[in-house]
Amino acid sequence: GGCPGHALGRGNTTRGEGPACPALGGNASVQNMHLTIPRWPTISAGEVLQGGALTTDSGRALVGVAVNGVPLVHSPQEALDLDAMDNCAGYTDTTSSWYEYPTAPSSLLEELGVTVPANTSWWLLGDPGAVWPSAGSPSPLVGWALDGFPVYGPYDEHGDLMLNSTSAGSAATAPLERCNGKVVNGTWRYHVTPDSWSLLPCLVGAELGRVAEDQVECVACSRGGIETTYYSSIAAAQAAGADLHGVDCFDDAYDGPLFLFPYPDPRLDTRCFIVSSTVLGAIFLVLTLVAGGMLVDLRFGRTQAERHRTIQFQVLLGLVLMVTSFRAIFLLADPYRAHRIVPAPLIAYAYGVSYPALNTATVLLFFLLYETVRSIRELRIHGHGFLPRTKTLFLVVCVLEFGVQLFTDTARLVGASWPILLVCQFFFAVWGLAVAFAFTYWTLPLLAALQEFHALHLIRFLVVGFVSSVGFGVLLVATSIFFICTQMAPTGMSRHDWCAFYTVVRVAEILQCSALMVSCISRSSRVMRRLSSQTHSKSITSKADNNTPLERDVEIARIQAGYGPKADEEGKGSSS
């Protein structure tokens, strides 16, 4: 006992004084627990257990065991820290190293086919029973109480939601009797209810079972859960060849963060996340429509020659569209996979691909700025098509960026350990800082060259978009470094902290996407078109014969870029 059949929920913290297994840092450990309960239970005149018997040092009382071997405990509300519970409605008690259920175990119920709320932090609400469906399929057996009577889920034999008879604020179609139980077909049965912090506030059996606990060793429970099988009798278990005393299945202990896949870290579905996901998802959707419209205009609303000259901007908008559309789907369809509507592989790759897409879009913007400056300085187009000078280097960056992200998303989908995932975090953090410093170092000479040729005004949107994109990219790198430091710290973040953190990350992504889209407003494509035109070459040469080579280059660049002769020579200028 002590380890669940489902994955341990994220956000799980330990309660109690002094861990039974200090080396595990308070994590749940494998238990060898023998439990004997009456086979033919009888109801006593009074209530047998009211929190006094079998009470642990932390104030909790063992009242039964679930079908997956996890203890069911009675925990008075004043002794229960709701923030200590994970998204499976369980927690680890360090006084015993047990993983325990103090209330309706949502993950176990979901595995057994019971309908549970989409909000898996339902116990934090003022009226938790109100978020559970009022009707559902009759609940299956969840476990056995110490007095031998069965324990069922929150729905009775008619499919009605059962609530604690002493609770207020929720309408139960059939309130329970004492101890969260009632008689069905002449047999007493208990129900776990979502509005009671005392899983079974008391027991009615005339005789209680015996518990002989013997902890084998301090072996951590697997974070991914263990395979459990429930047998109705010892004979059935032996017939199936089950080893009733084996503990070899408890391996692959994992104590690092699971990110978002396949299990959120923690389940990110509180009110803060709902509001944040809805608002930010709507903004990403608007950006998707705008970026899509800009891309359609460049691709289908121009002549063939113009489409050819703007191929770099089309690729840039395609990368932005990839980010905004996937983020909109991620935040609106299944926010942080809290509802598990979208399959884990699909949501994992859709979520992860946005990071290399943003990075490569910024790299593309730098190369585009470089190509534009070179064309202005050389007064000609160097080759044709997509990034004629830097295409190979850009493709290498794309393969490296998307390759690392693909490896990481695949690794965490299959449950890779934290050190492997840490490699990716360090890669993008170091890579982001290196690129930011390199771009800053190389961009200054490019801007100086544009200023020298009086062409900076022509591509001001390109420059502003690039500088802003780099700045917001540095902010995203800072969030990655903060994430690494947080996950390596002894204590994690609260749900409120996670909400604030992910909100900042999403806002930075929105700002960077907006900056990249602003760069596409640039008239650098017009610069390219003017540079490729030779219609004014004869008049340019005649007007520049008396100039120095540098002055002649400046004059040619100004005229071919659409500015016309200097105002002091012609008395006027033209604007593009």
Coordinates of C-alpha atoms in Angstrom, one line a residue, residues 20 58 131 137:
A20 CA 9.7 8.7 8.0
S58 CA -0.7 14.0 12.3
V131 CA -19.1 21.7 -9.5
S137 CA -23.7 6.5 -13.7

